[in-house]
Coordinates of C-alpha atoms and ligand atoms in Angstrom, one line a residue:
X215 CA 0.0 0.0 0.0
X216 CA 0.8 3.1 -0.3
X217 CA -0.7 6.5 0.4
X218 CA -1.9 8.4 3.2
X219 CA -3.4 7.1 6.8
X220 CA -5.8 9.8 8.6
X221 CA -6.7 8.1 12.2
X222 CA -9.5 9.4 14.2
X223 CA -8.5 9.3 18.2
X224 CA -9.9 9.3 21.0
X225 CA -7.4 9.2 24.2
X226 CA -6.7 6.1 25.8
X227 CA -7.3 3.2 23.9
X228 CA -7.0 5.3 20.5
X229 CA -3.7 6.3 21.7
X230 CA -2.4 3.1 21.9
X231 CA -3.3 1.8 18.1
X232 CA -1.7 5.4 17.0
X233 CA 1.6 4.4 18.7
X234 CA 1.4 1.3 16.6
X235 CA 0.9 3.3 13.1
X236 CA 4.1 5.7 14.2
X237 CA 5.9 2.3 14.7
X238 CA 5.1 1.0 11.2
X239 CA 4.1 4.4 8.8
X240 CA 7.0 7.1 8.6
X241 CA 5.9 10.5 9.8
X242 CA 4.7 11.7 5.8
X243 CA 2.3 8.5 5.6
X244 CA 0.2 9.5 8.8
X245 CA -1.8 12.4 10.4
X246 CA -3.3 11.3 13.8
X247 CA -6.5 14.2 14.1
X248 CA -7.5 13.7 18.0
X249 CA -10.9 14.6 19.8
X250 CA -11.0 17.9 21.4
X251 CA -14.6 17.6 22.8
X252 CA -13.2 16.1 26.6
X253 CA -11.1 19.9 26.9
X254 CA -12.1 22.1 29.3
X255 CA -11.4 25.3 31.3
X256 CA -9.7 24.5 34.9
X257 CA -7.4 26.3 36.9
X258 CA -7.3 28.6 34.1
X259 CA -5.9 26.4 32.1
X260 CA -7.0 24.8 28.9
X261 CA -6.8 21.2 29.3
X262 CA -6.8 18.6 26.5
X263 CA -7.3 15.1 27.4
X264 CA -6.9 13.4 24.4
X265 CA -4.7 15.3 22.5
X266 CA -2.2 15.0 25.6
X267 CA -2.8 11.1 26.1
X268 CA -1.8 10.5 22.8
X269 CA 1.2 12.7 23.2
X270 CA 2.2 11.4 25.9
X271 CA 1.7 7.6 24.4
X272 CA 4.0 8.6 20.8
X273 CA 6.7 10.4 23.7
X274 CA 7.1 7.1 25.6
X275 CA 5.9 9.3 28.5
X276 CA 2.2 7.9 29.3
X277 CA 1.4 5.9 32.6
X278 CA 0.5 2.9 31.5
X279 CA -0.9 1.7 35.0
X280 CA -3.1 4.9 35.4
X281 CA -3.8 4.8 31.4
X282 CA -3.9 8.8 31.5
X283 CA -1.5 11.2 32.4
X284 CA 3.1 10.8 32.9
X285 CA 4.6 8.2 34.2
X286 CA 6.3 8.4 37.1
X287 CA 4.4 11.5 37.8
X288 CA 4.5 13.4 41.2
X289 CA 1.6 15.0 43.1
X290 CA 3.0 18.2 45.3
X291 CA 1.1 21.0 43.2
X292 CA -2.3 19.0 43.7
X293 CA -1.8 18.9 47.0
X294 CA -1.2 22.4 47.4
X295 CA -4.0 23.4 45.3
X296 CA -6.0 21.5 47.8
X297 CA -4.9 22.9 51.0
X298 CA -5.3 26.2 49.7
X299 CA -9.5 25.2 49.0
X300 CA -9.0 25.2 44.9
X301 CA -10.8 22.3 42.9
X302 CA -8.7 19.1 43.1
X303 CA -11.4 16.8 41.8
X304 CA -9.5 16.2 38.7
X305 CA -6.1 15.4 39.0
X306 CA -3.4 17.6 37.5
X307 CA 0.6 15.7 38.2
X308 CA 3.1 18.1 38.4
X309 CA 4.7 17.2 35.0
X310 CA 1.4 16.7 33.3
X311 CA 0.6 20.4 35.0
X312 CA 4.4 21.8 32.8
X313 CA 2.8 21.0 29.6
X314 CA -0.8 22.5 30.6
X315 CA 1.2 25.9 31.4
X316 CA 3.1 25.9 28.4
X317 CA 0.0 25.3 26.3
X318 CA -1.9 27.8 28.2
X319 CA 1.1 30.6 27.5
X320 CA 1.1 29.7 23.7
X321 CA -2.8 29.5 23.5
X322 CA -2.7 33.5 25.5
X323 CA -0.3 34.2 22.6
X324 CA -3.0 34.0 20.2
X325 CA -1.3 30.9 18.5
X326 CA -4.4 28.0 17.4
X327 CA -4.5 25.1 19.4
X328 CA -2.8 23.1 16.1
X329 CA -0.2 25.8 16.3
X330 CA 0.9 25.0 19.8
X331 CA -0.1 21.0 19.5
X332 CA 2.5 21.0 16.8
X333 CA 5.3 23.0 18.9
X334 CA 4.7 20.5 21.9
X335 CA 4.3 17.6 20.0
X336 CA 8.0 18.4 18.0
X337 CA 9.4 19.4 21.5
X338 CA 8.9 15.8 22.9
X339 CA 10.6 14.4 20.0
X340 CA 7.5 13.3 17.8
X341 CA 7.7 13.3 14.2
X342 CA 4.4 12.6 13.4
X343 CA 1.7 15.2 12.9
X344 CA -0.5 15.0 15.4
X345 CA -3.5 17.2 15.1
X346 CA -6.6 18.7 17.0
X347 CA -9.9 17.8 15.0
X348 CA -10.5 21.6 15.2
X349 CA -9.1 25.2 16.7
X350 CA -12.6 26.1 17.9
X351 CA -13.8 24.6 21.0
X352 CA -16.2 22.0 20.9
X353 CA -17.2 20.7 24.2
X354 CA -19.1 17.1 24.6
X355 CA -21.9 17.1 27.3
X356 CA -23.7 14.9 28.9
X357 CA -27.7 14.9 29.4
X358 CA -28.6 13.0 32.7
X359 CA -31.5 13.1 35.3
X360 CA -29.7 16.4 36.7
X361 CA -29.5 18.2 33.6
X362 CA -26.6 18.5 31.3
X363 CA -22.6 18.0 32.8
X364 CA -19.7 19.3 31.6
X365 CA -17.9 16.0 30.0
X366 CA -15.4 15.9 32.8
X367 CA -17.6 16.6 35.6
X368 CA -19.4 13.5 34.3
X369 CA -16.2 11.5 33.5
X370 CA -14.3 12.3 36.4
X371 CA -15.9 14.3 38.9
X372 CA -19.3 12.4 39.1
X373 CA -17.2 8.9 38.1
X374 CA -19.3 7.8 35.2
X375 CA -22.3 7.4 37.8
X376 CA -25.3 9.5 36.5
X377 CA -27.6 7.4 33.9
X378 CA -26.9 9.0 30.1
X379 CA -29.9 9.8 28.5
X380 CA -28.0 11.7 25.9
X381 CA -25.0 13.0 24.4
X382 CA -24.0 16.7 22.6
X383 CA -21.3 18.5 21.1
X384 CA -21.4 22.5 22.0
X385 CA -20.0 24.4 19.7
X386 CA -19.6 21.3 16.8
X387 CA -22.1 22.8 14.3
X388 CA -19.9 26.5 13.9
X389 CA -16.4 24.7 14.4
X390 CA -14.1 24.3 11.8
X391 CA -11.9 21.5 10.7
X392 CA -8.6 21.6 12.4
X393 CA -6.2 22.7 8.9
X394 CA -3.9 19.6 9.3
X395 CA -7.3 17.6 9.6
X396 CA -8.8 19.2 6.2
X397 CA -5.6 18.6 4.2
X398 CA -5.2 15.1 5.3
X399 CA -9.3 14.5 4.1
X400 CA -8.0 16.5 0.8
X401 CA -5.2 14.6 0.0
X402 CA -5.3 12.9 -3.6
X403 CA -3.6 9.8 -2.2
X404 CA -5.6 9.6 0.9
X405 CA -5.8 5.8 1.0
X406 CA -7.5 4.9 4.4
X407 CA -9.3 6.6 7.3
X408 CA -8.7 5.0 10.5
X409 CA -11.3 5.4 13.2
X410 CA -9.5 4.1 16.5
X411 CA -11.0 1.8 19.4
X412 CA -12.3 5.1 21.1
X413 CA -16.0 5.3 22.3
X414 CA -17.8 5.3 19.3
X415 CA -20.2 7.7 21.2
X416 CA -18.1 10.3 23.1
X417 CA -14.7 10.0 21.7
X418 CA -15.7 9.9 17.7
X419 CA -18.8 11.1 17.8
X420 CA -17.3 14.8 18.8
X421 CA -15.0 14.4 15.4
X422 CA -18.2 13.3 13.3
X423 CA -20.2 16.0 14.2
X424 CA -18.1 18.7 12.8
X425 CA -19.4 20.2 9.5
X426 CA -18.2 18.3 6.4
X427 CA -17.0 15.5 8.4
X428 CA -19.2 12.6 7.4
X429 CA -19.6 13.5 4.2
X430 CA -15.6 14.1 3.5
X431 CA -15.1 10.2 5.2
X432 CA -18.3 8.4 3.7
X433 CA -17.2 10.0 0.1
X434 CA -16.1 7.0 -2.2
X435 CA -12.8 5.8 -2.6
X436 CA -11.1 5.8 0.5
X437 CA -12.1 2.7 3.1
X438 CA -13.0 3.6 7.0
X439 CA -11.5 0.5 8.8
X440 CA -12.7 0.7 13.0
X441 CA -10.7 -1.6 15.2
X442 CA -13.7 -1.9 18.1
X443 CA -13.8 -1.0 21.6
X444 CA -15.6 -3.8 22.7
X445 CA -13.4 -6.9 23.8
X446 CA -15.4 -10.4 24.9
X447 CA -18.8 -8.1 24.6
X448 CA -17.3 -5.5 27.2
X449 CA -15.4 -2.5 27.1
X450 CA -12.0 -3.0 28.4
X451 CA -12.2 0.1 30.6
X452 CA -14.1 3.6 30.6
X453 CA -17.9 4.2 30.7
X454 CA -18.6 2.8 26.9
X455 CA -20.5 -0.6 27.9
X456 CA -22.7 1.5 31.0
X457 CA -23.4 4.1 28.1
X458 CA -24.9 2.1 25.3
X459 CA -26.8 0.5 27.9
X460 CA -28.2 3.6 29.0
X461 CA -28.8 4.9 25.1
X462 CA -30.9 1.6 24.5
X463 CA -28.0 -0.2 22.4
X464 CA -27.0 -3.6 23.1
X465 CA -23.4 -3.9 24.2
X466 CA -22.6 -5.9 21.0
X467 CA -20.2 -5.3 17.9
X468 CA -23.6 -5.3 15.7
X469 CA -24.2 -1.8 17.6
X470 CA -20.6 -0.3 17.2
X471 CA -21.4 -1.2 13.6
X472 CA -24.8 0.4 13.2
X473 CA -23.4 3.4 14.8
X474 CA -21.0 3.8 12.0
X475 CA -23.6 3.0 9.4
X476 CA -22.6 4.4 6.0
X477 CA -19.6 5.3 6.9
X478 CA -17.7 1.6 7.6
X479 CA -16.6 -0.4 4.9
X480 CA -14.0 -2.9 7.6
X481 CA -14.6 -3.9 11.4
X482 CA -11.7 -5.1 13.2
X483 CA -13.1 -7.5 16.4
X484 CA -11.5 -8.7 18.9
X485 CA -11.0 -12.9 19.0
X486 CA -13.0 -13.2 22.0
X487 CA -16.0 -12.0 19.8
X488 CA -15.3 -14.2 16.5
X489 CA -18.7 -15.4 17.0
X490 CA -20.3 -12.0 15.8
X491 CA -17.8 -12.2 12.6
X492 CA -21.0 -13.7 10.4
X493 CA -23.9 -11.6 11.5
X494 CA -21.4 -8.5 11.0
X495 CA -20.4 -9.5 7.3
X496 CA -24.1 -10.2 6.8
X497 CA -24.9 -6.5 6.9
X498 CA -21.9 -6.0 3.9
X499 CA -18.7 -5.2 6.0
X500 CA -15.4 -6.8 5.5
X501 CA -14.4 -8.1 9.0
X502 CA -11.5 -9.3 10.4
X503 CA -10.6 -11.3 14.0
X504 CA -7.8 -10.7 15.4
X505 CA -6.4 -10.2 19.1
X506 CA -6.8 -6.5 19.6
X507 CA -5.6 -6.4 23.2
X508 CA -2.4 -3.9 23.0
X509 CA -0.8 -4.7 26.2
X510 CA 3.1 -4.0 24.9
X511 CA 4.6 -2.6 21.4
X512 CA 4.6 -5.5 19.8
X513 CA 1.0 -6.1 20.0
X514 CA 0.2 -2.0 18.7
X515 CA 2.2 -2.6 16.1
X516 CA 0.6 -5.9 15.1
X517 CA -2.7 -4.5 15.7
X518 CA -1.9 -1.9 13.6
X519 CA -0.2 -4.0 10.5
X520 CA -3.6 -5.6 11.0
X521 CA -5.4 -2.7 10.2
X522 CA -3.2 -1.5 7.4
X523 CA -3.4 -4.9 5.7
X524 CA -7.1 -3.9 4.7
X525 CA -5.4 -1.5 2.4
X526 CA -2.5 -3.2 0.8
X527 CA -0.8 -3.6 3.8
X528 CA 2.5 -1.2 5.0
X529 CA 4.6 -1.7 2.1
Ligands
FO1_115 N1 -9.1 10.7 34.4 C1 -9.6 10.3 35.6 O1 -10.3 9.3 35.7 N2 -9.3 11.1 36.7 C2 -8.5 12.2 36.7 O2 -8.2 12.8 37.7 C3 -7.9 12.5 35.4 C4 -7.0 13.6 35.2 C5 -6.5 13.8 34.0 C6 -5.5 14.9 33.8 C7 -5.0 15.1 32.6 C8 -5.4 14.3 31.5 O3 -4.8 14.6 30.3 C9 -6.3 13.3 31.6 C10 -6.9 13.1 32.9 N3 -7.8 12.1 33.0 C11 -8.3 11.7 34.3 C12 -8.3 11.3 31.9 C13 -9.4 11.9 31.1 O4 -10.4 12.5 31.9 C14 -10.1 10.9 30.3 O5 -9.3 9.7 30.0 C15 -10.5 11.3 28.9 O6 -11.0 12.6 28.8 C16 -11.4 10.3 28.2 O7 -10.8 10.0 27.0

């Protein structure tokens, strides 16, 4: 194959299958566009979940334990902010908290949030482009029985607890596509798009709803390969099982599917789910089984030859 990969990203388990593309695509075969609708406003700050979990995953710098957030991170400014009565609800480490500030300093300096993603990105030693979906804030909520939360209030504040009834993206009809995002979507040789194992619902969704979006990725020509979520008819961690209960979806690859309707041409499952291979390729999708489990580098970058195979494989 050869040609250009656009991946869609959530943060965690997205970040781990884009480590594996780095490891088998050279930094001119692959733009990485990451969800922006988890940031928020704290401490002042802008914070950008996503977009720093996958940085943090191509640096070699992620906590692998904690699954967000740097390894071997330390604690002293959270403390602090605590004793002195500000919100320490969601935890800021005090190396994860040097890259906030040095966002926040670029982002005063009127430079777009692909601006600075791209200066932090090259200052940690990644050659890849990694890329917001958009500049322009887009911010997911989510409706429950006490009205609608803040995405990290819900996440991490209220720990996944309140019952979803549904999901919105503020701001998603008026933003605009991120330009690294646009010109990977315009690209002659685009020859794949990539949707990650993300939450179909709050990680991709946010990316899907921007104008243009679907109809740039459902245009003909280019194949949409998803690698699911789901793993034995669960979601490996996160809220994504509890949710698509809540929404009325069965937890089942048939849903991640139909979610994705006219979009999908390829569904990567998981082995433990081989039995749903037929009923999927039933409804016209290619489908492949394969272990999708990335515990280590060699399994990413498996996973992610995996993927590419759909398309010619890496070569
Ligand atoms: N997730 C948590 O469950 N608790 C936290 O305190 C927390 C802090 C945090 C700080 C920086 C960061 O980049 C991510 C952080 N996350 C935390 C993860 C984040 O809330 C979610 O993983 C994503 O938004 C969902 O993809």
């Amino acid at each position: 194959m050869s040609g250009h990969i656009l991946a869609l990203s959530g943060g965690v388990g997205g970040a781990k299958l884009a480590a594996g593309l780095c490891a088998v695509l050279p930094p001119e075969r692959l733009t990485i566009a990451v969800n922006t609708g988890d940031d928020f406003e704290h401490l002042g700050l802008t914070i950008c979940p996503d977009l720093d979990s996958v940085t943090y995953a191509l640096a070699g710098l992620n906590d692998t334990t904690r699954g967000w957030g740097v390894a071997d991170e330390t604690w002293q400014a959270m403390e602090m902010i605590g004793r002195l009565g500000g919100p320490d609800w969601f935890n800021l480490g005090d190396r994860d908290l040097g890259l906030h500030l040095t966002r926040a300093m670029h982002l005063r300096d009127a430079k777009s949030l692909s601006e600075v993603t791209a200066m932090l990105t090259g200052n940690l030693g990644i050659a890849h482009k990694v890329v917001p979906m958009s500049d322009d804030p887009v911010r997911t909520q989510v409706q429950t029985d006490a009205g609608w939360l803040d995405f990290q209030h819900y996440f991490v504040r209220e720990q996944c607890r309140p019952e979803v009834r549904g999901v919105r993206f503020d701001g998603a009809e008026s933003a605009a596509l991120a330009p690294g995002l646009a010109q990977a979507l315009a690209r002659p040789d685009l020859a794949a798009v990539v949707l990650c194992p993300s939450n179909p619902w709050l990680s991709v969704d946010p990316m899907l709803a921007l104008p243009g979006m679907r109809e740039n990725i459902a245009a003909p020509g280019v194949p949409v390969i998803a690698v699911s979520p789901l793993v034995g008819g669960t979601a490996l961690k996160g809220p994504l099982a509890k949710l698509m209960a809540e929404l009325g979806q069965p937890v089942s690859n048939l849903a991640i599917a139909q979610h994705y309707e006219g979009l999908l041409d390829h569904l990567v499952i998981d082995e433990t789910d081989a039995a749903d291979a037929a009923d999927l390729r039933d409804t016209g999708l290619c489908v492949t089984v394969t272990q999708t489990v990335m515990r280590d580098a060699q399994d990413r970058e498996r996973l992610a030859g995996e993927v590419l195979a759909f398309v010619g494989g890496v070569e």
